[in-house]
Amino acid sequence: MSTPDVHSLDPISLRKVWPHEAHDFTPWLAKHIDRLGATLNLRLEQVEREVHLPGAGRVDLTAKQAETGARVVIENQLELSDDSHCLGLLGYAANTEASILIWIAQDFTSYHKSILEWLNAADTIDVYAVAVRAYRVRDDIFVADFRTVVEPTSASSRTTKRTTSTLYAGFYGPLVDRLRREGIRPVGRGGYRGQYRSFQTGHSNAIYSTGFPDGRPTVYLELKEEASYTALVRHKEGLDLAENTVWREDKPWIELERDSSFDLYGSEEDADAVRQWLGDNILRFREVFQPLLDQILLVENGQ
């Protein structure tokens, strides 16, 4: 019995298989997302193409990690990694509630790999760099595969666990998106895996925020200076606020607590109701307090 001929696969240009990144490669990747997931040990679902993320621009693909519900953002290109795609990825890291970022390219420079490794070392988001290859089998038959170039150091322990951090990230995503659309941006990514979120007022010494002390959804206006708080108190009478709004005496902030607690592991219907309540009341706080903040804080800063 003769030994069959065994030939090696020779890579070909990715453009030979997918001439156009957005029109050819992105649809193919969306259809074969399971192949990418298998490479990264992630089960990906709810794939959407060309999604606009408020504050972060348009991304090639978004998905959810099946086991945890974590948001996944996927950026792809058909050449060697470049600065424009890297900058886009950094923008997604800074401005979204995504828990996982995946950058796909023909290959990655050592410079770009070092940036992704630095992001992973910060332990606030999981970042993957994935090289894609294409091979010709016959004239009109091609094969492709993926190779992981950079991955989170703790990826093996986090890929399938539904933790409090991933659940809060999933809970907050739609709320942050809603507030962005209303012109209220989050303050960086600080504490994004926890129960609290902070939002900009336009002044460095005042923030709107949300949290769940003792499991109760709460919104806050936090002032960093006692004098600013005292100035607001002078305008307290006549403000259109809920009756149970509390003006703290021990801290320079104002808070409003929902009258029922929230179970993070409960139903999506309950989560939607709590998100609605938090969003409505942050917007109410802005409507009531923003003109006063602008007046008081601009005067204090000598403007």
XYZ file of C-alpha atoms in Angstrom:
303
model
C 0.000 0.000 0.000
C 1.513 3.288 -1.067
C 1.898 6.158 1.360
C -0.360 9.088 0.464
C 1.239 12.391 -0.311
C 1.006 14.841 2.612
C 1.381 18.508 1.773
C 1.809 21.479 4.098
C -0.663 24.324 4.015
C 0.741 27.563 2.671
C -0.844 30.778 3.948
C -2.267 33.190 1.411
C -3.208 36.821 1.647
C -6.347 37.358 3.702
C -7.584 39.693 0.987
C -7.668 36.738 -1.430
C -10.381 35.199 0.730
C -12.084 38.318 2.087
C -11.522 41.247 -0.311
C -13.374 43.709 1.924
C -13.079 43.760 5.702
C -16.572 45.032 6.515
C -18.477 43.430 3.609
C -16.726 40.044 3.552
C -14.729 39.236 6.673
C -17.081 40.628 9.339
C -20.144 38.724 8.014
C -18.064 35.530 7.761
C -16.818 35.965 11.333
C -20.332 36.587 12.643
C -21.506 33.386 10.984
C -18.542 31.385 12.333
C -18.248 32.979 15.753
C -18.150 29.506 17.317
C -14.709 28.954 15.761
C -13.355 32.071 17.400
C -15.007 31.141 20.678
C -13.477 27.663 20.618
C -10.016 29.173 20.185
C -10.501 31.433 23.216
C -12.490 28.969 25.327
C -15.443 31.360 25.247
C -18.998 30.501 24.254
C -20.255 33.528 22.363
C -23.862 34.310 21.464
C -26.214 37.174 20.501
C -23.787 38.343 17.818
C -24.546 41.721 16.213
C -22.703 43.461 13.368
C -21.763 47.130 12.997
C -23.094 48.204 16.387
C -22.932 51.811 17.528
C -21.743 52.065 21.147
C -22.543 55.490 22.671
C -19.313 57.319 23.395
C -17.189 54.652 21.677
C -18.230 54.751 18.027
C -19.150 51.895 15.710
C -17.634 48.458 16.296
C -17.423 45.485 13.955
C -19.133 42.934 16.196
C -20.620 42.661 19.661
C -21.624 39.498 21.469
C -22.347 38.092 24.892
C -20.490 35.421 26.762
C -23.070 32.688 27.225
C -22.051 31.554 30.697
C -21.762 34.977 32.327
C -23.751 37.352 30.115
C -20.670 39.598 29.882
C -20.570 42.023 26.959
C -17.955 41.261 24.305
C -16.637 43.784 21.761
C -14.790 42.470 18.680
C -12.650 44.632 16.392
C -11.081 43.107 13.291
C -8.702 44.014 10.487
C -7.085 42.115 7.635
C -3.558 43.521 7.944
C -0.851 43.805 10.568
C -2.062 45.554 13.716
C -1.973 49.334 13.409
C -2.339 52.356 15.645
C -5.817 53.346 14.440
C -7.324 50.011 15.430
C -5.372 50.055 18.682
C -6.703 53.519 19.485
C -10.212 52.312 18.727
C -9.751 49.394 21.104
C -8.495 51.715 23.850
C -11.583 53.837 23.261
C -13.822 50.807 23.759
C -11.952 49.950 26.961
C -12.386 53.462 28.331
C -15.948 54.183 27.251
C -17.986 51.000 27.377
C -19.236 48.504 29.881
C -17.723 45.666 27.889
C -16.027 42.997 29.994
C -14.134 41.390 27.100
C -12.334 42.981 24.136
C -11.141 40.885 21.185
C -8.856 42.321 18.492
C -8.403 40.183 15.381
C -5.641 40.942 12.869
C -3.290 39.244 10.454
C -0.612 39.577 13.145
C 0.451 41.924 15.946
C 3.507 44.101 16.469
C 5.395 43.792 19.734
C 4.360 47.378 20.517
C 0.654 46.618 20.239
C 1.018 43.371 22.164
C 2.665 45.273 25.015
C -0.325 47.661 25.177
C -2.801 44.782 25.370
C -0.722 43.029 28.018
C -0.706 46.271 30.015
C -4.503 46.448 29.789
C -4.778 42.878 31.043
C -2.409 43.607 33.927
C -4.795 46.338 35.131
C -7.365 43.555 35.764
C -10.386 45.687 34.876
C -11.135 44.123 31.496
C -10.170 40.957 29.603
C -8.355 41.622 26.307
C -7.491 39.098 23.593
C -5.334 39.510 20.502
C -6.090 36.884 17.861
C -4.167 36.279 14.633
C -6.168 34.930 11.693
C -4.677 32.867 8.855
C -6.125 31.698 5.526
C -4.939 28.805 3.348
C -5.841 27.597 -0.136
C -6.785 23.921 -0.413
C -7.896 23.970 -4.044
C -8.687 26.681 -6.556
C -11.935 27.721 -4.913
C -11.652 26.096 -1.469
C -10.022 27.859 1.463
C -9.556 27.123 5.146
C -8.924 29.551 7.988
C -7.834 29.310 11.580
C -7.243 31.500 14.626
C -4.254 31.695 16.967
C -4.290 33.463 20.334
C -1.460 35.991 20.603
C -2.410 37.794 23.845
C -4.874 36.671 26.499
C -5.730 37.626 30.087
C -3.428 36.009 32.611
C -6.404 34.723 34.567
C -8.569 33.843 31.561
C -8.862 30.177 32.526
C -10.473 31.045 35.853
C -12.853 33.731 34.581
C -14.261 32.461 31.311
C -17.241 30.534 32.664
C -17.900 32.040 36.088
C -20.885 34.255 36.745
C -19.444 36.493 39.432
C -20.871 39.544 41.141
C -18.515 41.652 39.035
C -19.711 40.261 35.704
C -23.349 40.481 36.803
C -23.007 44.141 37.766
C -21.245 44.824 34.453
C -24.159 43.240 32.601
C -26.704 45.091 34.715
C -25.127 48.499 34.252
C -24.485 48.298 30.500
C -27.986 49.384 29.331
C -28.205 52.060 32.035
C -24.858 53.602 31.091
C -25.898 53.538 27.420
C -29.170 55.300 28.245
C -27.471 58.034 30.270
C -24.877 58.569 27.538
C -27.719 59.168 25.080
C -29.092 61.733 27.535
C -25.727 63.507 27.676
C -24.511 62.112 31.013
C -21.155 60.390 30.695
C -19.617 57.971 33.194
C -16.514 58.937 35.129
C -13.814 56.776 33.537
C -14.007 53.073 34.312
C -13.336 53.352 38.016
C -14.988 50.518 39.946
C -16.755 49.268 36.856
C -16.811 45.682 38.180
C -18.531 46.695 41.414
C -21.938 47.899 42.496
C -21.263 51.645 42.118
C -21.081 53.883 39.049
C -20.151 57.551 38.894
C -21.323 60.054 36.281
C -20.049 63.474 35.284
C -21.738 66.745 36.241
C -19.331 68.859 34.214
C -17.494 69.875 37.404
C -14.530 68.026 38.884
C -15.722 68.376 42.477
C -19.253 67.005 42.005
C -20.593 63.734 40.589
C -23.859 61.907 40.182
C -23.626 58.261 41.211
C -25.583 55.068 41.769
C -25.135 52.105 44.058
C -26.768 49.382 46.136
C -25.969 49.896 49.823
C -27.639 47.072 51.764
C -29.125 45.919 48.458
C -31.234 49.052 47.951
C -30.911 50.937 44.654
C -29.770 54.476 45.448
C -28.847 57.583 43.479
C -26.544 60.293 44.810
C -25.261 63.765 44.189
C -21.823 63.795 45.826
C -19.945 67.026 46.523
C -16.243 67.015 47.337
C -16.341 70.334 49.174
C -18.417 71.053 52.273
C -18.858 74.648 51.146
C -20.522 73.519 47.914
C -22.919 71.308 49.854
C -23.758 74.147 52.254
C -24.478 76.438 49.323
C -26.875 73.858 47.879
C -28.653 73.487 51.213
C -29.540 77.186 51.091
C -31.647 76.416 47.998
C -33.223 73.294 49.493
C -36.716 74.694 49.998
C -38.860 74.561 46.907
C -36.763 72.054 44.969
C -38.807 69.473 43.075
C -37.432 66.329 44.739
C -38.981 63.115 46.022
C -40.148 63.331 49.641
C -37.671 60.681 50.795
C -34.645 62.506 49.402
C -32.040 62.679 52.173
C -29.661 65.573 52.715
C -26.826 63.912 54.598
C -25.477 65.637 57.689
C -22.396 63.400 58.014
C -21.279 63.648 54.360
C -21.568 66.362 51.710
C -24.059 64.617 49.484
C -27.748 64.142 48.719
C -29.252 60.695 48.165
C -32.495 59.002 47.193
C -33.130 55.352 48.048
C -35.658 53.085 46.353
C -38.256 51.678 48.711
C -37.501 48.051 47.819
C -34.280 46.049 47.538
C -32.806 44.479 44.405
C -31.648 40.904 43.878
C -28.750 40.908 41.423
C -29.439 37.243 40.700
C -33.153 37.840 40.116
C -35.206 38.184 36.952
C -34.387 40.398 33.991
C -37.787 42.025 34.451
C -36.763 43.203 37.936
C -33.392 44.393 36.576
C -35.168 46.445 33.887
C -37.391 48.079 36.515
C -34.405 49.008 38.690
C -32.448 50.362 35.717
C -35.471 52.460 34.790
C -35.734 53.814 38.334
C -32.033 54.647 38.571
C -31.996 56.319 35.160
C -35.152 58.342 35.825
C -33.811 59.650 39.118
C -30.324 60.481 37.882
C -32.046 62.531 35.174
C -34.290 64.118 37.805
C -31.254 65.002 39.912
C -29.654 66.610 36.880
C -32.782 68.606 36.082
C -33.030 69.917 39.650
C -29.403 70.346 40.651
C -27.468 71.089 37.470
C -28.440 74.797 37.221
C -27.470 75.264 40.878
C -24.207 73.360 40.450
C -23.315 75.470 37.427
C -24.024 78.643 39.373
C -22.390 77.660 42.659
C -19.322 75.834 41.387
C -18.489 78.318 38.669
C -18.588 81.112 41.269
C -16.443 79.100 43.682
C -13.897 78.506 40.934
C -13.791 82.198 40.101
C -15.319 81.862 36.649
